[in-house]
Short mmCIF file of C-alpha atoms in Angstrom, two decimals:
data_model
loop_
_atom_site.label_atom_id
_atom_site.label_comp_id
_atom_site.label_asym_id
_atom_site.label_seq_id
_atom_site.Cartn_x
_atom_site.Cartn_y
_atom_site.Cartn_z
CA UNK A 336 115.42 116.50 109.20
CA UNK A 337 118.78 115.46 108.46
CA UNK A 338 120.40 116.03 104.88
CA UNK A 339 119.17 113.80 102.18
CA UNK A 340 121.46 111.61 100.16
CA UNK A 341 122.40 112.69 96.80
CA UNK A 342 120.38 110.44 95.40
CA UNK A 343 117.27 110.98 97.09
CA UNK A 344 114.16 112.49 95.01
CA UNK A 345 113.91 115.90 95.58
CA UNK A 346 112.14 119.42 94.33
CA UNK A 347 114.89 120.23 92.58
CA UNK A 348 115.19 116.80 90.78
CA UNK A 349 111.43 116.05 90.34
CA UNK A 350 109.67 115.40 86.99
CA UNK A 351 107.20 117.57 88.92
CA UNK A 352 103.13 117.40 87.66
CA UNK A 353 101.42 116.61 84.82
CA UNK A 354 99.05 120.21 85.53
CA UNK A 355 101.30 123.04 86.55
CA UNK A 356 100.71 124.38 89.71
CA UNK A 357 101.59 127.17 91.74
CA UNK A 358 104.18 126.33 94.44
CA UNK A 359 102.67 125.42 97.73
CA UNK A 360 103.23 127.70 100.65
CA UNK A 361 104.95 126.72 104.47
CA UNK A 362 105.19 123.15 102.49
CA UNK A 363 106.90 121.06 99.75
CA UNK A 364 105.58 119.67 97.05
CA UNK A 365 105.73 115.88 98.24
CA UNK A 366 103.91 117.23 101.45
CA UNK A 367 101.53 118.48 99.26
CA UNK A 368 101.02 115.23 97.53
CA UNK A 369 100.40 113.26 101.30
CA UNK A 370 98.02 115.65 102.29
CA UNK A 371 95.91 115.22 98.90
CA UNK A 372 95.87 111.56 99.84
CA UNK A 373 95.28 111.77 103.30
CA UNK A 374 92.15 113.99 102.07
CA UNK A 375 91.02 112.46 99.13
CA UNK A 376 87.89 109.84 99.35
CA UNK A 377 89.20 106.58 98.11
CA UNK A 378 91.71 106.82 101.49
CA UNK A 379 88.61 107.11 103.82
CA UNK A 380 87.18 104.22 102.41
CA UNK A 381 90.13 102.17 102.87
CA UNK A 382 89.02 101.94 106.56
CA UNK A 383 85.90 99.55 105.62
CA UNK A 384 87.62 97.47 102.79
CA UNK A 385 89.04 93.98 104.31
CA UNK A 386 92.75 93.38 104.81
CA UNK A 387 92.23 89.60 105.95
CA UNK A 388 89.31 89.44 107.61
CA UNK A 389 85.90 91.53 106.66
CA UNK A 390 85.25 94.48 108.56
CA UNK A 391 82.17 93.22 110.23
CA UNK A 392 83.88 89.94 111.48
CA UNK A 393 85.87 92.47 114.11
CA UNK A 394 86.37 95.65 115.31
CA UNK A 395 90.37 94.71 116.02
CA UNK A 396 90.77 93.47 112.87
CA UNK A 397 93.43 95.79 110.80
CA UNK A 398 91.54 97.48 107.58
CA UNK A 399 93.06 98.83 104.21
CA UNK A 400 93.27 101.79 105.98
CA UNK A 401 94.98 100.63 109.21
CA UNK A 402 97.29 98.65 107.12
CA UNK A 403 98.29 101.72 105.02
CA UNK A 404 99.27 104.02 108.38
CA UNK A 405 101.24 101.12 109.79
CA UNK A 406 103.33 100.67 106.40
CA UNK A 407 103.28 104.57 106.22
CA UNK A 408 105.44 104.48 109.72
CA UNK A 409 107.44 102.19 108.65
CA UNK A 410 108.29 103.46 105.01
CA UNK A 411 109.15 107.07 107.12
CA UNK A 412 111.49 105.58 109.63
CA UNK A 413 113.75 103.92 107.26
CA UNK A 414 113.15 106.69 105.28
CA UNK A 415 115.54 108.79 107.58
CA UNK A 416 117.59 106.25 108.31
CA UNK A 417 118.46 106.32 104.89
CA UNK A 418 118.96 109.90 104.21
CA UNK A 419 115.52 109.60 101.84
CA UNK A 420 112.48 111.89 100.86
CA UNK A 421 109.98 110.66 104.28
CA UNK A 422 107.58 112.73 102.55
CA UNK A 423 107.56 111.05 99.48
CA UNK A 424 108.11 107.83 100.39
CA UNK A 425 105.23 108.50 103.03
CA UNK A 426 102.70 109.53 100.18
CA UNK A 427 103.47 106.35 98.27
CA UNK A 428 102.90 104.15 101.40
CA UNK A 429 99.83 105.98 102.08
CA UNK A 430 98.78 105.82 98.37
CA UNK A 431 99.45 102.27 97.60
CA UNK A 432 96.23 100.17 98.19
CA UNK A 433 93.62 103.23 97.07
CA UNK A 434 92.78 100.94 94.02
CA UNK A 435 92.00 98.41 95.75
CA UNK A 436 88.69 96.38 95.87
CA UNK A 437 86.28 95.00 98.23
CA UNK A 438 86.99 92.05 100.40
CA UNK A 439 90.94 91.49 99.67
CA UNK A 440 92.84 89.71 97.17
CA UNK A 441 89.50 87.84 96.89
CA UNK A 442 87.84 90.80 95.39
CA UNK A 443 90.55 91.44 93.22
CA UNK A 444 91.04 87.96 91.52
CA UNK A 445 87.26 87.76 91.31
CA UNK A 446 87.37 91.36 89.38
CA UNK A 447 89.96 90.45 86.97
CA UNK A 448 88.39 87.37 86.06
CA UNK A 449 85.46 89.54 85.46
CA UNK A 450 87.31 92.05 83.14
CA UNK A 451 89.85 89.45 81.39
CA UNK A 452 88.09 89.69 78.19
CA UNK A 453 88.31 93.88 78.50
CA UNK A 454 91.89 94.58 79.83
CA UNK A 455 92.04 92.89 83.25
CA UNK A 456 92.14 94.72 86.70
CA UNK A 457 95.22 94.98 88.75
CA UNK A 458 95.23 96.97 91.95
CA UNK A 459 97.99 98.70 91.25
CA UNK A 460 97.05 100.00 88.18
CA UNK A 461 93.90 101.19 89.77
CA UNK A 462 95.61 103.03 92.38
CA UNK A 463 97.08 105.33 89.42
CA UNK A 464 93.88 105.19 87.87
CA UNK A 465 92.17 106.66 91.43
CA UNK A 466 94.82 109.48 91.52
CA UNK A 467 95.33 110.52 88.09
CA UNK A 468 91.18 110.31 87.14
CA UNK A 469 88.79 109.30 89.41
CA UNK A 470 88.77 111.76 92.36
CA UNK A 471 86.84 114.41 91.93
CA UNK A 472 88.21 117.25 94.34
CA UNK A 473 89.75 120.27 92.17
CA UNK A 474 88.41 122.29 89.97
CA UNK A 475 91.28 122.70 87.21
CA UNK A 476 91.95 118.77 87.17
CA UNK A 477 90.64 115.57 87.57
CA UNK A 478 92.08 113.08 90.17
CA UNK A 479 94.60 114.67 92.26
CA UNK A 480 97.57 116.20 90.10
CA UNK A 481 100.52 114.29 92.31
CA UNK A 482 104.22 114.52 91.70
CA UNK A 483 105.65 112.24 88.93
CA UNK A 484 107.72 110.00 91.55
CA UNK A 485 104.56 109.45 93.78
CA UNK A 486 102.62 108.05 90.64
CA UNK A 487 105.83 106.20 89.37
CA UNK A 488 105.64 104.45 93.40
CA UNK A 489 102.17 103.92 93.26
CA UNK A 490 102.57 102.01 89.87
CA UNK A 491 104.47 99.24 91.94
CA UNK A 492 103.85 96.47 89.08
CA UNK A 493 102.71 96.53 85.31
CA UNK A 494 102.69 94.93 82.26
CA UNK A 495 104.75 96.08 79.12
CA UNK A 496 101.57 95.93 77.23
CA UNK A 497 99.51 98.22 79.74
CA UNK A 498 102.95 100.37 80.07
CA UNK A 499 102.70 101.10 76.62
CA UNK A 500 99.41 102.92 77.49
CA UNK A 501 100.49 104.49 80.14
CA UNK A 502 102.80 107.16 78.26
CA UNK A 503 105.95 108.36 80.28
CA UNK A 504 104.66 106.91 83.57
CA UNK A 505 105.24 103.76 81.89
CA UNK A 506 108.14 103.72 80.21
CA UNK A 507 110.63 102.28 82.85
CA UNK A 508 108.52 99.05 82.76
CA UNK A 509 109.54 98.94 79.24
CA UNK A 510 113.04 100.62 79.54
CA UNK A 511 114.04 98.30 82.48
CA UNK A 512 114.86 100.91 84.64
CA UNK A 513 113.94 101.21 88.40
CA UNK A 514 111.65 103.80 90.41
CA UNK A 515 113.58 106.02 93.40
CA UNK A 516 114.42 104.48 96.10
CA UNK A 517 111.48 105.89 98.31
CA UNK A 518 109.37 103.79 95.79
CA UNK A 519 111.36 100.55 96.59
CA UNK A 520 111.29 101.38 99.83
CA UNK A 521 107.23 101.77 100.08
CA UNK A 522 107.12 98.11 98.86
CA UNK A 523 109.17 96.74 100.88
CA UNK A 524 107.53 98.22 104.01
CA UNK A 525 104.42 96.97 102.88
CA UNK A 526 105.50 93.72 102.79
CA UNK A 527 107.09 94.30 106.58
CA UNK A 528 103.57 95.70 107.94
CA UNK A 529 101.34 92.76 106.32
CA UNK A 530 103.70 90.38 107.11
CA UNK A 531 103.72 90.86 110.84
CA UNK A 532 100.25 92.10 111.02
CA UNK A 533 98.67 89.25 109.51
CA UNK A 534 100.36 86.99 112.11
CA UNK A 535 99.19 90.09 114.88
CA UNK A 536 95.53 88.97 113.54
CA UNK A 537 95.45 85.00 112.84
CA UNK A 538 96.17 85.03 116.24
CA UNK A 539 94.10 87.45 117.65
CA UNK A 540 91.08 85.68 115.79
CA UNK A 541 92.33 82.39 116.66
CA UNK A 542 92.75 80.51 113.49
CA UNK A 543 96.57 79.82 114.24
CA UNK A 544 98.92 79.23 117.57
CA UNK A 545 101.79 80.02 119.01
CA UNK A 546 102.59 76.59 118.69
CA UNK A 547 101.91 76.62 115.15
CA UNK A 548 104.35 79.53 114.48
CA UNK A 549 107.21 77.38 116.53
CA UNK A 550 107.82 75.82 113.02
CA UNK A 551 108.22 79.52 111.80
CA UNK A 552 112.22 80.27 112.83
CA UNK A 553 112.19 84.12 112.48
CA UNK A 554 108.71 83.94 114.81
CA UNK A 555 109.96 81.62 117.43
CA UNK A 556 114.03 83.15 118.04
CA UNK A 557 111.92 86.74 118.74
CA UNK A 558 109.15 84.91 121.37
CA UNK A 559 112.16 82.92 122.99
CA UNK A 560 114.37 86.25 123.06
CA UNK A 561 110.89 87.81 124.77
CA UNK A 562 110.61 85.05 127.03
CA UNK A 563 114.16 85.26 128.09
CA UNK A 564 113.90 88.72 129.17
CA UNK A 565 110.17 88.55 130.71
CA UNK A 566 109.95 84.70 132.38
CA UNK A 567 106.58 84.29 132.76
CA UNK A 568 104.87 87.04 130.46
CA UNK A 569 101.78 85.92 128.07
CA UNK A 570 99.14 86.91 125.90
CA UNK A 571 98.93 89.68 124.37
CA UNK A 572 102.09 91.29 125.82
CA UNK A 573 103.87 88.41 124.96
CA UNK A 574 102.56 88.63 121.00
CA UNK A 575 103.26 92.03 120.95
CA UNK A 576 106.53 92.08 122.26
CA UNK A 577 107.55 89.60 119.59
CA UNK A 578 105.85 91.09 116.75
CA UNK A 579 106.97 94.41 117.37
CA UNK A 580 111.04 92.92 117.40
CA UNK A 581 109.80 90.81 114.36
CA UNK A 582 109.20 94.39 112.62
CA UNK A 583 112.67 95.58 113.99
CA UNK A 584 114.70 93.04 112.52
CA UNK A 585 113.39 93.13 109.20
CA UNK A 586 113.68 97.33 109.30
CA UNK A 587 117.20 97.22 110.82
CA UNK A 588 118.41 94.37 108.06
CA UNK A 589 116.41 96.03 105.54
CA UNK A 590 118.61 99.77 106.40
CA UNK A 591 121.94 97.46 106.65
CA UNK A 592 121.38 95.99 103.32
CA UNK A 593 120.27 98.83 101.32
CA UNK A 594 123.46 100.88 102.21
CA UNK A 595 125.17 97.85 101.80
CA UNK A 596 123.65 97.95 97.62
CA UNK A 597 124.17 101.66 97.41
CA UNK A 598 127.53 101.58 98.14
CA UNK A 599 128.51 98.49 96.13
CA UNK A 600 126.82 100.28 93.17
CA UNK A 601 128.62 103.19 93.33
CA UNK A 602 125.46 104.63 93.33
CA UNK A 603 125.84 108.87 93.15
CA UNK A 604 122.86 110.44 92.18
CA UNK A 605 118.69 109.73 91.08
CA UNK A 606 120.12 108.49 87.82
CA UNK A 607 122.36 105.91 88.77
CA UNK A 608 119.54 105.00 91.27
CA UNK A 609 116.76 104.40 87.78
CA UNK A 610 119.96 102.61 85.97
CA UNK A 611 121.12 100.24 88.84
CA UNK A 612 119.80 96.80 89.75
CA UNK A 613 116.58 97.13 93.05
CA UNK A 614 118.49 98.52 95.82
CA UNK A 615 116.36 98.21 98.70
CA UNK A 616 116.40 94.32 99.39
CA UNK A 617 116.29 92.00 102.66
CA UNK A 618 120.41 90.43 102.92
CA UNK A 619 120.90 86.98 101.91
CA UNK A 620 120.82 85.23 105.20
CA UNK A 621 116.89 86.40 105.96
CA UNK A 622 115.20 85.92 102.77
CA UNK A 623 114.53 82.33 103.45
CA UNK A 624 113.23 83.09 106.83
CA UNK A 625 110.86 85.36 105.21
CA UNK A 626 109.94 82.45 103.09
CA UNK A 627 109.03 79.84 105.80
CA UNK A 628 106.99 82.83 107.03
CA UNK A 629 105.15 83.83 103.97
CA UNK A 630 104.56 80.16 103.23
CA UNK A 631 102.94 79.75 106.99
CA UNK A 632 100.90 82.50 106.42
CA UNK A 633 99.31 81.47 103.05
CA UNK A 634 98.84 77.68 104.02
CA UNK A 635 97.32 78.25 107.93
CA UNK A 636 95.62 81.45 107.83
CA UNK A 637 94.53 82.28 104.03
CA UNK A 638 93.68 79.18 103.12
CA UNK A 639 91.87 78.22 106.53
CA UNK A 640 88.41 77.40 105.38
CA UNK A 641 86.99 79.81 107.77
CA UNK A 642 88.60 82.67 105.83
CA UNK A 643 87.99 80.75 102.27
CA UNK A 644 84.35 80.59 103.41
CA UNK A 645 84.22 84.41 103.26
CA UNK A 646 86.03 85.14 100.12
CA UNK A 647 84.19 82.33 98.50
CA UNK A 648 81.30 84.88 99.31
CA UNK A 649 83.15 87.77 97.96
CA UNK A 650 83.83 86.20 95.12
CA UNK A 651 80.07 85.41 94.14
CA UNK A 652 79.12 89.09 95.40
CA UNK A 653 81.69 90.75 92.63
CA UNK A 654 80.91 88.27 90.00
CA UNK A 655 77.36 89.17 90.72
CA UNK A 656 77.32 92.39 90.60
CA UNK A 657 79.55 92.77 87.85
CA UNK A 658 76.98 90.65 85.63
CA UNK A 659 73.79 92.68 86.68
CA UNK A 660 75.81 95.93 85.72
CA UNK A 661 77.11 94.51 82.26
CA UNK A 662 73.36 93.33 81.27
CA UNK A 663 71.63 96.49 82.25
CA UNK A 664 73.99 99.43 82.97
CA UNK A 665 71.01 101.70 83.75
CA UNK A 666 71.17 100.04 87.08
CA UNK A 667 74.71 101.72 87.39
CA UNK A 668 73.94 105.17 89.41
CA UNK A 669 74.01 108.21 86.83
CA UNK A 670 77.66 109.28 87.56
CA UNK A 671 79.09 105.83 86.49
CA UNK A 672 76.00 105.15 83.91
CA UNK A 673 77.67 108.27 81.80
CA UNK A 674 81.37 106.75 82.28
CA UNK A 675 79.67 103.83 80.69
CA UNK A 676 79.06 105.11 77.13
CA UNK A 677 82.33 105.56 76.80
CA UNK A 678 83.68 101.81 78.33
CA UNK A 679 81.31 100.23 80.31
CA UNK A 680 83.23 97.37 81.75
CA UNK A 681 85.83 100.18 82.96
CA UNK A 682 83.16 101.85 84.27
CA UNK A 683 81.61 98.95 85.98
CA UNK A 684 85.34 98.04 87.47
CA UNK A 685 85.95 101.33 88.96
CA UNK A 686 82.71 101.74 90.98
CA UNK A 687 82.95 97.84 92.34
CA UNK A 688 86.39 98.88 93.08
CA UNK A 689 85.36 101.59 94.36
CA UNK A 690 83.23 100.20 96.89
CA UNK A 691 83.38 99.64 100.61
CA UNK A 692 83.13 95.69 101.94
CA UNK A 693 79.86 96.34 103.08
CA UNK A 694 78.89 98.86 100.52
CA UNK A 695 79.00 95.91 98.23
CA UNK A 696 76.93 93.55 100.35
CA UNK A 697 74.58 96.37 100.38
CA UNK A 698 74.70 96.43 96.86
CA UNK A 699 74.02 93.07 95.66
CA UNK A 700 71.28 92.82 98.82
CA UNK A 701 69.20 95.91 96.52
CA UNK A 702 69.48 94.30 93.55
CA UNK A 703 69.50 90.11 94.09
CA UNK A 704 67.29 90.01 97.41
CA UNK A 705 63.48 90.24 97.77
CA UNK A 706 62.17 92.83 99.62
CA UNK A 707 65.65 95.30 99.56
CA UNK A 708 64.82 98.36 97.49
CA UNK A 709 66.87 101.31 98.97
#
């Protein structure tokens, strides 16, 4: 590995945990926190919670989980580029969707709207919640004891109000100061992978074209660049080829631009990395390409009424269940039934959130349809 950047995250600059722990041996500390992820159960059960499509609508679909390694690569390999921690910027790629619900963004807006009269439910919020309380793997602490700076990039987005309750892992929402670069990194790269993926899949499912993405400039320059150099190649060489430069572009301008920030800011050290402006940004001259693209995305794929049909049904499956559980809790299994004294509509949100796609539809089929008692 090559030398990190002064103002990298590293040991010897780390806020370290919130449990003291013995150093880890043949391994850092941030290596330590990726493997704890890798192992822990909410990341297995990203690989049956929907990204776009459900996971029974297609094996070749990508998952939470596939979603999460492909952003994982990414976040690593401009990582180096950029002289950063790969290992933490790894963990908080890997980390960054274990809060997440059932079925999508669908499952998500459907859960807030459940909890808006008891605090709301954000995804990112649960991801912290996942790692800090709700696994249950080690015997001296709950959830999973990570490094300060993988929590802080987990914790992409929050409220000052739920800041305030958050203690020190809070505080820069409220200070106005900005996570390490690794952490601005990890969001970007998620934005990369889904980005490109999500095209990858409309088109693999068929619910948009190439022709449709001719109106999409970034899409088209990369399929007529492919097409230049392969006359006469098609399918799904052809969409890979252009996906995969699609990806390149953004992770090459993304590298250019961020050293580009650094070094206009003067930028020396972690601190002057929390006290600058973001850092890690897309130049001028492609933001509005990502734009036209984001905008393509949302209007032809999720909004097309195939994939409204199914979060439609997501919606009604989380609203459902979330109502049976709030009138009689003892249908809650006994783990989540004791969480429930204490809060029950926190205790309620965690094990829908918890739950697999068709976990849920399992669910709701025991306790809505006739006949389904296991």
């Amino acid at each position: 590995m090559a030398e990190l950047a002064p103002y990298a995250v590293v040991e010897a600059n780390s806020r370290g945990r919130q449990i003291a722990e013995p150093p880890p041996v043949a391994r850092g500390e941030f290596q330590r926190d990726r493997d704890r992820i890798v192992h822990c159960t909410a990341f297995r059960r990203l690989e049956y919670k929907t990204q776009v499509f459900v996971n029974h609508e297609g094996d070749l679909f990508r998952t939470r989980l596939t979603h999460s390694i492909e952003v994982a690569q990414i976040t690593r390999s401009i990582a180096r580029a950029l002289h950063l921690n790969e290992d933490l910027a790894e963990a908080v790629a890997l980390a960054h969707d274990l809060g997440h619900t059932p079925f999508g963004h669908a499952g998500q807006d459907a859960l807030h709207a459940c909890m808006k009269d008891f605090g709301g439910f954000e995804h990112n919020l649960q991801s912290l919640r996942t790692v800090d309380v709700l696994e249950e793997s080690y015997a001296d602490f709950n959830g999973l004891n990570l490094m300060h700076e993988t929590r802080e990039g987990i914790l992409k987005h929050c409220s000052p109000k739920n800041a305030a309750l958050l203690g020190d892992i809070g505080r820069r929402f409220i200070d106005g100061r900005q996570p390490s670069l690794e952490a601005q990194l990890a969001n970007l790269a998620d934005e990369i992978a889904y980005n490109n993926h999500d095209v990858d899949d409309g088109l693999r499912s068929g619910l948009i074209t190439l022709e449709q993405l001719d109106a999409v400039p970034v899409f088209r320059r990369n399929r007529l660049a492919v097409e230049a150099a392969y006359p006469g190649l098609v399918g799904r060489r052809l969409i890979h080829e252009t996906i995969r430069r699609m990806i390149n572009m953004m992770a090459v301008d993304l590298i250019e631009q961020t050293r580009s920030n650094v070094a206009a800011a003067g930028v020396a050290s972690l601190d002057d990395v929390h006290a600058a402006p973001r850092l890690v940004a897309y130049s001028e001259a492609l933001l509005p390409e990502l734009r036209v693209l984001k905008v393509f995305l949302r209007e032809n794929l999720y909004h097309h009424f195939q994939v409204l049909r199914m979060t439609d049904k997501a919606r009604r499956i989380i609203q459902d269940l979330f109502g049976a559980f709030m009138n009689d809790p003892r249908l809650l299994p006994p783990q989540y039934q004791q969480m429930a004294r204490g809060d029950k509509p926190r205790a309620i949100a965690d094990y829908i959130a918890g739950m697999t796609d068709r976990y849920a539809m399992r669910e709701h089929r025991r306790l809505f349809a006739v006949g389904e008692i296991h």
